[in-house]
Amino acid sequence: MAEREHEHVRVAVIGSGFGGLGAAVRLRRQGITDFVVLERAGSVGGTWRDNSYPGCACDVPSHLYSFSFAPNPEWPRNFSGQPHIRAYLERVTDTFGLRPHLRFDSEVRSLRWNAEELHWEVETASGALTADVVVSATGPLSDPKVPDVPGLDSFPGKVFHSARWDHDYDLRGKRVAMIGTGASAIQIVPAVQPTVDRLTLFQRTPAWVLPRADRRISGLERWLHAKVPATRAARRGLLWGIRELQVSAFTKRPNELGLIEGLAKGHMKRAVKDPALRAKLTPDYRIGCKRILLSNTYYPALTQPNVDVVASGLKEVRGNVLVASDGTEAEADAIVFGTGFHVTDMPIAHRVTGANGTTLAEEWKDGMEALRGTTAAGFPNFLTIIGPNTGLGNSSMILMIESQLNYLVDFMRQLDVLGGKIALNARPSAVHAWTRGIQKRMERTVWTTGGCDSWYLDANGRNTTAWPGTTAEFRRLTREVDLAEYEVLRAPASRTGARSAAFAKAVA
């Protein structure tokens, strides 16, 4: 501990999920080895470590949900499960020699910009250090959100969130209440339904669900992908291209999504014969407004005799009785919350204090915004992976992450080219111009016009989460850093004066 009190590194990366490990790989490949990866848990994996609930799997095809620089010919299924994805991240860690850079049990408690020294002061659970550059890769799906339900504290049974699954508690033979109908819930419901005594699903808003084209990838396919890499690349390219072609319907012509709605209704009708249950499960908003879910087992599970669907959200808890907003009551031994995460109010933002003495959360009180989804004004040398308006509704987030890693690499190159003790601070005008452009484009998207209230929207009703374009466009826009969008901060020649860095104009 004492040895680390005055430790200084070139880069501190926060988080060891896809974003953090990807950043570590790209830094090493750039020749930068003076960095650490700060992880609050005891192993890598991020959301794929935390979410270990029954049935957990990815809704993006595996060959697209992996790094381009670390292909995996051994994916067992089209949509692989959580254990396989987590194992993939462990292999990436070993293959690229990242273990020496990892600091486990090192949750970041505070980050504070030192304007005189032009570096970040980092306080972690395992000690303090300073860093020239900080890369925040905590991810939007890292901190579970549990609603404040009156009486929940008095519930005598078991309560946990899907991302904090209690594997020591056996649900078999229990009366279980599932709160929420998002991507986690539709995987949990069919996984636990066969063994529980009774399952009550509290559905505040029904989801659009499409068939899941999942199957086992044959041994011949895996052999071919390993021996002939071009086949693996072709498969990935096809998966990518199909999703790129879908983007315009989401972002420019939402009415074209009516055909997809028809497919979803047909999928439901084949599994759910009861008209009353179908009415409960049919959304009243345009498909795509909320994330489209994929499952072949969700609807069949809801038709089973031990399942009740309450078409209303949970209002309060009275002992072991759960009361919905419509007055429906249900007894339960366990409550599982599938209620999502702090996406538009990321907890890490409260721990980051920038050049103006304000936290990132304070600066984002009216909505998150960052230049090219990566850098925020007033927070020099601070980059966010999966930052504001970088989320996707139909493709792989790994594509967006890799684009931001390109930006990170060029950011580091620009610092080296400028030379000396230096920092780059995004100009407020550049951040605001980028944000205005994003929000203007957002007006036509299904997320704005579709008639729903989704986790894409913040408390002010503004979409600060999704990217209103293709992944190819984002890749182009983040290929390199435009120094005209930044102020260059240089360390004062003498540190006996005011505790502030001098501003200088960059010459591109």
Coordinates of C-alpha atoms in Angstrom, one line a residue:
M1 CA 0.0 0.0 0.0
A2 CA 2.7 2.5 1.0
E3 CA 4.6 1.8 -2.3
R4 CA 1.6 2.9 -4.3
E5 CA 0.9 6.2 -2.5
H6 CA 3.0 8.2 -4.9
E7 CA 2.8 6.0 -7.9
H8 CA 2.4 7.8 -11.2
V9 CA 1.3 6.2 -14.5
R10 CA 0.8 7.4 -18.0
V11 CA -2.7 6.1 -18.2
A12 CA -5.2 4.8 -15.7
V13 CA -8.1 2.7 -17.2
I14 CA -11.2 2.2 -15.1
G15 CA -13.0 -1.1 -15.6
S16 CA -12.0 -4.5 -17.1
G17 CA -15.0 -5.3 -19.3
F18 CA -14.9 -5.1 -23.1
G19 CA -14.1 -1.3 -23.0
G20 CA -11.3 -1.5 -20.4
L21 CA -9.6 -4.6 -21.8
G22 CA -9.9 -3.2 -25.3
A23 CA -8.2 0.0 -24.2
A24 CA -5.4 -2.0 -22.5
V25 CA -4.8 -4.0 -25.7
R26 CA -4.7 -0.9 -27.9
L27 CA -2.4 0.9 -25.5
R28 CA 0.1 -2.0 -25.5
R29 CA 0.0 -2.3 -29.3
Q30 CA 0.7 1.4 -29.5
G31 CA 3.8 0.9 -27.4
I32 CA 2.4 2.4 -24.2
T33 CA 3.0 0.0 -21.3
D34 CA 3.0 2.5 -18.4
F35 CA -0.7 2.0 -17.5
V36 CA -2.9 0.2 -15.0
V37 CA -6.4 -1.2 -15.2
L38 CA -8.4 -0.5 -12.1
E39 CA -11.1 -3.0 -11.4
R40 CA -13.4 -2.9 -8.4
A41 CA -14.1 -6.7 -8.4
G42 CA -11.7 -9.6 -8.2
S43 CA -11.7 -10.7 -11.8
V44 CA -12.2 -9.3 -15.3
G45 CA -15.4 -9.4 -17.3
G46 CA -17.4 -6.3 -16.4
T47 CA -21.1 -6.8 -17.1
W48 CA -20.4 -10.4 -18.3
R49 CA -18.9 -11.2 -14.9
D50 CA -21.7 -9.5 -12.9
N51 CA -24.7 -10.9 -14.9
S52 CA -24.6 -14.6 -14.2
Y53 CA -28.4 -15.1 -13.8
P54 CA -30.0 -18.3 -15.3
G55 CA -30.3 -18.1 -19.0
C56 CA -28.0 -15.1 -19.4
A57 CA -26.8 -14.8 -23.0
C58 CA -26.0 -12.1 -25.6
D59 CA -28.6 -10.9 -28.1
V60 CA -25.9 -10.0 -30.7
P61 CA -24.4 -12.8 -32.7
S62 CA -21.2 -14.0 -31.2
H63 CA -19.0 -13.5 -34.3
L64 CA -20.0 -9.8 -34.3
Y65 CA -19.8 -9.5 -30.5
S66 CA -16.0 -9.9 -30.3
F67 CA -13.0 -7.8 -31.0
S68 CA -11.8 -7.6 -34.6
F69 CA -8.2 -8.0 -33.3
A70 CA -9.1 -11.1 -31.2
P71 CA -11.4 -13.3 -33.3
N72 CA -12.8 -16.4 -31.8
P73 CA -13.4 -19.3 -34.1
E74 CA -14.7 -21.5 -31.2
W75 CA -18.0 -19.8 -30.4
P76 CA -20.4 -22.7 -29.6
R77 CA -23.6 -21.0 -30.7
N78 CA -24.9 -18.2 -32.8
F79 CA -25.8 -16.4 -29.6
S80 CA -23.4 -17.6 -27.0
G81 CA -24.1 -17.6 -23.3
Q82 CA -22.5 -15.6 -20.5
P83 CA -20.0 -18.3 -19.4
H84 CA -18.5 -18.4 -23.0
I85 CA -18.3 -14.6 -23.3
R86 CA -16.7 -14.3 -19.9
A87 CA -14.2 -17.0 -20.8
Y88 CA -13.4 -15.1 -24.0
L89 CA -12.5 -12.0 -22.1
E90 CA -10.3 -14.0 -19.8
R91 CA -8.5 -15.4 -22.9
V92 CA -8.1 -11.9 -24.3
T93 CA -6.5 -10.9 -21.0
D94 CA -4.0 -13.7 -21.2
T95 CA -3.3 -13.6 -24.9
F96 CA -2.4 -9.9 -24.9
G97 CA -0.4 -10.0 -21.6
L98 CA -2.7 -7.8 -19.6
R99 CA -2.4 -9.5 -16.2
P100 CA 0.5 -7.4 -15.0
H101 CA -1.5 -4.2 -15.5
L102 CA -4.6 -5.3 -13.6
R103 CA -5.4 -4.0 -10.1
F104 CA -8.2 -6.0 -8.6
D105 CA -10.3 -4.8 -5.6
S106 CA -9.4 -1.3 -6.6
E107 CA -12.7 0.5 -6.9
V108 CA -12.2 4.2 -7.9
R109 CA -13.5 6.4 -5.1
S110 CA -12.5 9.7 -6.5
L111 CA -10.8 11.4 -9.5
R112 CA -9.6 15.0 -9.2
W113 CA -7.8 17.1 -11.8
N114 CA -4.7 18.8 -10.6
A115 CA -4.4 21.9 -12.8
E116 CA -0.9 22.7 -11.7
E117 CA 0.6 19.3 -12.3
L118 CA -1.7 18.6 -15.3
H119 CA -2.6 15.1 -14.0
W120 CA -5.4 13.2 -12.4
E121 CA -5.3 12.3 -8.7
V122 CA -6.9 8.9 -8.3
E123 CA -8.1 7.5 -5.0
T124 CA -8.9 3.8 -5.0
A125 CA -9.9 1.2 -2.5
S126 CA -6.3 -0.2 -2.7
G127 CA -4.4 3.1 -2.6
A128 CA -3.7 6.3 -4.4
L129 CA -1.9 7.1 -7.6
T130 CA -1.7 9.8 -10.3
A131 CA -2.2 9.5 -14.0
D132 CA -1.6 11.8 -17.0
V133 CA -4.7 10.3 -18.8
V134 CA -7.7 8.6 -17.4
V135 CA -9.9 6.3 -19.5
S136 CA -13.3 5.5 -17.9
A137 CA -14.6 2.2 -19.2
T138 CA -17.1 1.5 -16.4
G139 CA -19.9 1.0 -18.9
P140 CA -23.6 2.0 -18.7
L141 CA -24.7 -1.5 -17.6
S142 CA -22.6 -1.7 -14.5
D143 CA -24.6 -0.3 -11.6
P144 CA -28.1 -1.9 -11.1
K145 CA -31.1 0.3 -10.6
V146 CA -33.7 -0.9 -8.0
P147 CA -36.8 1.3 -7.7
D148 CA -37.7 2.8 -4.4
V149 CA -40.8 0.7 -3.6
P150 CA -42.7 1.5 -0.4
G151 CA -42.5 -1.5 2.0
L152 CA -39.7 -3.3 0.3
D153 CA -37.5 -3.1 3.4
S154 CA -40.1 -5.1 5.3
F155 CA -40.4 -7.9 2.8
P156 CA -39.6 -11.1 4.8
G157 CA -38.3 -13.1 1.8
K158 CA -35.3 -12.8 -0.6
V159 CA -34.6 -9.7 -2.7
F160 CA -31.9 -9.3 -5.4
H161 CA -31.3 -7.7 -8.8
S162 CA -30.7 -9.8 -11.9
A163 CA -27.1 -8.4 -12.1
R164 CA -26.4 -9.5 -8.5
W165 CA -27.9 -12.9 -8.6
D166 CA -27.8 -14.9 -5.4
H167 CA -26.7 -18.3 -6.4
D168 CA -26.9 -19.5 -2.8
Y169 CA -30.6 -19.0 -2.8
D170 CA -32.6 -21.9 -4.3
L171 CA -35.7 -20.7 -6.2
R172 CA -37.1 -24.2 -6.7
G173 CA -40.5 -24.6 -5.2
K174 CA -40.7 -20.9 -4.3
R175 CA -43.2 -18.2 -5.2
V176 CA -41.2 -15.8 -7.3
A177 CA -42.0 -12.3 -8.4
M178 CA -40.2 -11.0 -11.5
I179 CA -40.2 -7.2 -11.7
G180 CA -39.6 -5.9 -15.2
T181 CA -39.7 -7.1 -18.8
G182 CA -36.4 -6.1 -20.2
A183 CA -33.6 -8.1 -21.9
S184 CA -32.7 -9.8 -18.6
A185 CA -36.2 -10.7 -17.6
I186 CA -37.1 -12.4 -20.8
Q187 CA -34.1 -14.7 -20.3
I188 CA -34.8 -15.3 -16.6
V189 CA -38.5 -16.1 -16.9
P190 CA -38.2 -19.2 -19.1
A191 CA -35.0 -20.4 -17.2
V192 CA -36.7 -20.5 -13.8
Q193 CA -40.4 -21.1 -14.7
P194 CA -40.1 -24.9 -14.9
T195 CA -38.8 -25.3 -11.3
V196 CA -40.6 -22.6 -9.3
D197 CA -44.0 -23.1 -7.6
R198 CA -45.4 -19.9 -8.9
L199 CA -44.0 -17.1 -11.1
T200 CA -45.6 -13.6 -11.1
L201 CA -44.4 -11.2 -13.7
F202 CA -45.0 -7.6 -13.0
Q203 CA -45.0 -5.9 -16.4
R204 CA -45.1 -2.1 -16.4
T205 CA -44.6 -2.0 -20.2
P206 CA -44.7 -4.9 -22.6
A207 CA -41.8 -5.5 -24.9
W208 CA -41.6 -6.3 -28.6
V209 CA -40.1 -9.8 -29.0
L210 CA -38.8 -11.3 -32.2
P211 CA -37.7 -14.9 -32.8
R212 CA -34.1 -15.8 -31.8
A213 CA -32.3 -17.4 -34.7
D214 CA -30.0 -19.4 -32.4
R215 CA -28.4 -22.7 -33.1
R216 CA -25.3 -24.7 -32.2
I217 CA -22.4 -23.9 -34.5
S218 CA -21.2 -27.2 -35.9
G219 CA -17.7 -28.6 -35.4
L220 CA -17.1 -28.3 -39.2
E221 CA -17.9 -24.6 -39.1
R222 CA -15.6 -24.0 -36.2
W223 CA -12.8 -26.0 -37.9
L224 CA -13.3 -24.0 -41.1
H225 CA -13.3 -20.6 -39.2
A226 CA -10.0 -21.7 -37.5
K227 CA -8.3 -23.0 -40.6
V228 CA -9.6 -20.5 -43.2
P229 CA -9.9 -17.1 -41.5
A230 CA -11.5 -15.6 -44.5
T231 CA -14.7 -17.6 -43.8
R232 CA -14.8 -16.1 -40.3
A233 CA -14.3 -12.6 -41.6
A234 CA -17.0 -13.1 -44.2
R235 CA -19.4 -14.3 -41.5
R236 CA -18.7 -11.2 -39.4
G237 CA -19.0 -8.9 -42.4
L238 CA -22.4 -10.4 -43.4
L239 CA -23.7 -10.0 -39.8
W240 CA -22.4 -6.4 -39.8
G241 CA -23.8 -5.4 -43.2
I242 CA -27.3 -6.7 -42.4
R243 CA -27.4 -4.5 -39.3
E244 CA -26.0 -1.5 -41.1
L245 CA -28.9 -1.7 -43.6
Q246 CA -31.4 -1.6 -40.8
V247 CA -30.2 1.7 -39.4
S248 CA -32.2 4.1 -41.6
A249 CA -35.5 2.6 -40.5
F250 CA -34.6 3.3 -36.9
T251 CA -33.2 6.8 -37.5
K252 CA -35.0 8.3 -40.5
R253 CA -38.0 6.2 -41.5
P254 CA -39.6 4.6 -38.4
N255 CA -42.8 3.9 -40.4
E256 CA -40.9 1.2 -42.3
L257 CA -40.7 -0.7 -39.0
G258 CA -44.4 -1.7 -39.4
L259 CA -43.4 -4.9 -41.3
I260 CA -41.2 -5.9 -38.3
E261 CA -44.1 -5.3 -36.0
G262 CA -46.1 -7.8 -38.0
L263 CA -43.4 -10.4 -37.6
A264 CA -43.4 -9.8 -33.8
K265 CA -47.2 -10.1 -33.6
G266 CA -47.1 -13.3 -35.6
H267 CA -44.3 -14.7 -33.3
M268 CA -46.5 -13.9 -30.3
K269 CA -49.7 -15.3 -31.8
R270 CA -48.1 -18.7 -32.5
A271 CA -47.1 -19.1 -28.9
V272 CA -49.9 -17.3 -27.0
K273 CA -53.3 -18.6 -27.9
D274 CA -55.2 -16.7 -25.2
P275 CA -56.5 -13.4 -26.6
A276 CA -56.6 -11.8 -23.2
L277 CA -52.9 -12.7 -22.5
R278 CA -52.0 -11.5 -26.0
A279 CA -53.7 -8.2 -25.3
K280 CA -51.6 -7.8 -22.1
L281 CA -48.4 -8.6 -24.0
T282 CA -49.0 -6.3 -27.0
P283 CA -47.1 -3.0 -26.9
D284 CA -48.9 0.3 -27.8
Y285 CA -45.7 1.9 -29.2
R286 CA -43.7 1.5 -32.4
I287 CA -41.3 -1.4 -32.4
G288 CA -37.7 -0.2 -31.9
C289 CA -38.7 2.7 -29.6
K290 CA -37.5 0.4 -26.8
R291 CA -34.8 -2.2 -27.4
I292 CA -36.2 -5.1 -29.5
L293 CA -35.8 -8.4 -27.6
L294 CA -35.1 -11.8 -29.0
S295 CA -36.5 -15.0 -27.5
N296 CA -38.1 -18.3 -28.6
T297 CA -39.0 -19.4 -25.0
Y298 CA -40.3 -16.2 -23.3
Y299 CA -43.9 -16.4 -24.7
P300 CA -44.3 -20.2 -24.2
A301 CA -43.2 -19.8 -20.6
L302 CA -45.8 -17.1 -19.9
T303 CA -48.6 -19.5 -21.1
Q304 CA -47.7 -22.1 -18.4
P305 CA -50.2 -22.7 -15.6
N306 CA -47.8 -21.7 -12.8
V307 CA -47.3 -18.2 -14.4
D308 CA -49.3 -15.0 -13.9
V309 CA -48.8 -11.8 -15.9
V310 CA -49.7 -8.6 -14.1
A311 CA -50.0 -5.9 -16.6
S312 CA -48.9 -3.2 -14.2
G313 CA -45.8 -2.1 -12.3
L314 CA -45.1 -2.9 -8.7
K315 CA -46.5 -0.2 -6.4
E316 CA -45.9 -1.3 -2.9
V317 CA -45.0 -4.3 -0.7
R318 CA -47.1 -5.3 2.3
G319 CA -45.2 -8.1 4.2
N320 CA -45.0 -10.9 1.7
V321 CA -47.8 -9.5 -0.5
L322 CA -46.8 -7.5 -3.6
V323 CA -49.3 -4.9 -4.8
A324 CA -49.4 -3.6 -8.4
S325 CA -50.4 -0.2 -9.5
D326 CA -53.8 -1.6 -10.7
G327 CA -54.5 -3.2 -7.3
T328 CA -53.5 -6.7 -8.2
E329 CA -52.0 -8.6 -5.3
A330 CA -49.6 -11.6 -5.3
E331 CA -47.8 -13.4 -2.5
A332 CA -44.1 -14.1 -3.0
D333 CA -41.1 -15.7 -1.3
A334 CA -38.6 -14.0 -3.5
I335 CA -38.4 -10.8 -5.6
V336 CA -36.1 -10.6 -8.5
F337 CA -35.6 -7.1 -10.0
G338 CA -34.9 -6.9 -13.7
T339 CA -35.2 -3.2 -13.7
G340 CA -32.0 -2.1 -15.6
F341 CA -29.1 0.1 -14.7
H342 CA -28.0 3.7 -14.1
V343 CA -27.5 4.5 -17.7
T344 CA -28.1 8.3 -18.0
D345 CA -26.9 9.0 -14.5
M346 CA -23.7 6.9 -14.3
P347 CA -22.4 6.8 -10.7
I348 CA -18.8 7.3 -11.8
A349 CA -19.8 10.8 -12.8
H350 CA -20.2 11.8 -9.2
R351 CA -16.6 10.8 -8.4
V352 CA -14.9 12.8 -11.1
T353 CA -14.0 16.4 -10.3
G354 CA -12.7 18.5 -13.2
A355 CA -10.8 21.7 -13.9
N356 CA -13.6 23.9 -12.7
G357 CA -14.0 22.2 -9.3
T358 CA -17.3 20.7 -10.3
T359 CA -18.1 17.0 -10.8
L360 CA -19.0 15.4 -14.1
A361 CA -22.5 14.7 -12.6
E362 CA -22.9 18.4 -11.9
E363 CA -21.9 19.3 -15.4
W364 CA -24.3 16.7 -16.8
K365 CA -27.2 17.7 -14.6
D366 CA -29.2 18.8 -17.6
G367 CA -28.1 15.8 -19.7
M368 CA -24.9 14.0 -20.6
E369 CA -22.8 15.3 -23.5
A370 CA -19.4 14.6 -24.7
L371 CA -17.4 15.4 -27.9
R372 CA -17.6 12.4 -30.2
G373 CA -19.1 10.5 -27.3
T374 CA -15.7 10.5 -25.6
T375 CA -14.4 13.8 -24.0
A376 CA -16.3 16.4 -21.9
A377 CA -15.4 20.1 -21.6
G378 CA -13.6 20.9 -18.3
F379 CA -12.2 17.4 -17.9
P380 CA -8.8 17.4 -19.6
N381 CA -7.2 14.1 -20.6
F382 CA -10.3 12.2 -19.5
L383 CA -11.9 9.9 -22.0
T384 CA -15.1 7.8 -21.7
I385 CA -15.6 4.5 -23.5
I386 CA -19.3 4.0 -24.3
G387 CA -20.0 7.6 -23.5
P388 CA -23.0 9.8 -24.3
N389 CA -24.9 8.9 -27.5
T390 CA -22.8 5.9 -28.4
G391 CA -25.3 3.2 -27.7
L392 CA -26.9 1.0 -30.3
G393 CA -30.3 -0.6 -30.7
N394 CA -29.6 -3.1 -33.4
S395 CA -25.9 -4.0 -33.6
S396 CA -22.8 -4.8 -31.6
M397 CA -21.4 -2.3 -29.1
I398 CA -17.9 -3.8 -29.7
L399 CA -17.9 -1.9 -33.0
M400 CA -18.5 1.4 -31.2
I401 CA -15.9 0.5 -28.5
E402 CA -13.3 -0.2 -31.2
S403 CA -14.0 3.2 -32.8
Q404 CA -13.5 5.0 -29.5
L405 CA -10.3 3.0 -29.0
N406 CA -9.1 4.4 -32.4
Y407 CA -9.8 7.9 -31.0
L408 CA -8.0 7.1 -27.7
V409 CA -4.9 6.0 -29.7
D410 CA -4.8 9.1 -31.7
F411 CA -5.4 11.2 -28.6
M412 CA -2.3 9.7 -27.1
R413 CA -0.4 10.3 -30.3
Q414 CA -1.4 14.0 -30.3
L415 CA -0.1 14.4 -26.8
D416 CA 3.2 12.9 -27.8
V417 CA 3.5 15.1 -30.9
L418 CA 2.7 18.3 -28.9
G419 CA 5.4 17.2 -26.4
G420 CA 6.1 18.2 -22.8
K421 CA 3.7 18.2 -19.9
I422 CA 0.5 18.7 -21.7
A423 CA -3.3 18.1 -21.6
L424 CA -6.1 18.4 -24.1
N425 CA -9.4 19.8 -22.9
A426 CA -12.5 19.6 -25.2
R427 CA -13.7 23.1 -26.1
P428 CA -17.2 23.8 -24.8
S429 CA -18.2 25.1 -28.2
A430 CA -17.1 21.9 -29.9
V431 CA -19.0 19.8 -27.4
H432 CA -22.2 21.8 -27.7
A433 CA -22.0 21.8 -31.5
W434 CA -21.6 18.0 -31.5
T435 CA -24.5 17.6 -29.1
R436 CA -26.8 19.9 -31.1
G437 CA -26.1 17.9 -34.2
I438 CA -26.9 14.7 -32.4
Q439 CA -30.1 16.0 -30.9
K440 CA -31.3 17.5 -34.2
R441 CA -30.9 14.1 -35.9
M442 CA -32.6 12.4 -32.9
E443 CA -35.9 14.2 -33.7
R444 CA -36.6 11.8 -36.6
T445 CA -35.7 8.6 -34.9
V446 CA -38.0 5.9 -33.6
W447 CA -36.7 6.5 -30.1
T448 CA -38.2 10.0 -30.2
T449 CA -41.3 9.5 -32.3
G450 CA -42.2 5.9 -31.3
G451 CA -44.4 6.8 -28.4
C452 CA -42.6 5.1 -25.5
D453 CA -40.6 6.0 -22.4
S454 CA -37.4 4.1 -22.6
W455 CA -34.0 3.9 -20.7
Y456 CA -32.5 5.7 -23.7
L457 CA -34.1 8.9 -22.4
D458 CA -32.8 10.9 -19.4
A459 CA -34.9 12.6 -16.7
N460 CA -35.5 15.5 -19.1
G461 CA -36.8 13.3 -21.8
R462 CA -33.7 13.8 -24.0
N463 CA -32.0 10.8 -25.7
T464 CA -28.4 11.0 -24.4
T465 CA -27.8 7.3 -24.9
A466 CA -28.3 6.1 -28.5
W467 CA -26.2 6.9 -31.6
P468 CA -28.5 8.1 -34.5
G469 CA -26.4 6.7 -37.3
T470 CA -24.4 3.7 -38.6
T471 CA -21.4 2.2 -37.0
A472 CA -19.4 3.0 -40.1
E473 CA -20.2 6.7 -39.8
F474 CA -19.1 6.7 -36.1
R475 CA -15.9 4.9 -37.1
R476 CA -15.2 7.6 -39.6
L477 CA -16.0 10.5 -37.2
T478 CA -13.7 9.0 -34.5
R479 CA -10.8 8.0 -36.7
E480 CA -8.6 10.9 -35.4
V481 CA -8.6 13.8 -33.0
D482 CA -9.2 17.3 -34.5
L483 CA -7.0 19.6 -32.4
A484 CA -9.2 22.6 -33.4
E485 CA -11.9 21.0 -31.1
Y486 CA -9.5 21.2 -28.1
E487 CA -7.7 23.7 -25.9
V488 CA -4.1 22.8 -25.2
L489 CA -3.1 23.1 -21.6
R490 CA 0.6 23.3 -20.8
A491 CA 2.2 23.2 -17.4
P492 CA 3.4 26.6 -16.1
A493 CA 7.1 27.3 -16.5
S494 CA 7.1 28.2 -12.8
R495 CA 4.8 26.6 -10.3
T496 CA 5.2 29.4 -7.7
G497 CA 2.3 31.3 -9.2
A498 CA -1.4 30.6 -9.4
R499 CA -2.5 26.9 -9.3
S500 CA -3.8 26.8 -12.9
A501 CA -2.4 25.7 -16.2
A502 CA -1.7 28.1 -19.0
F503 CA -3.8 27.9 -22.2
A504 CA -2.0 27.8 -25.5
K505 CA -3.4 27.3 -29.0
A506 CA -2.5 24.2 -30.8
V507 CA -1.0 24.3 -34.2
A508 CA -2.2 21.3 -36.3

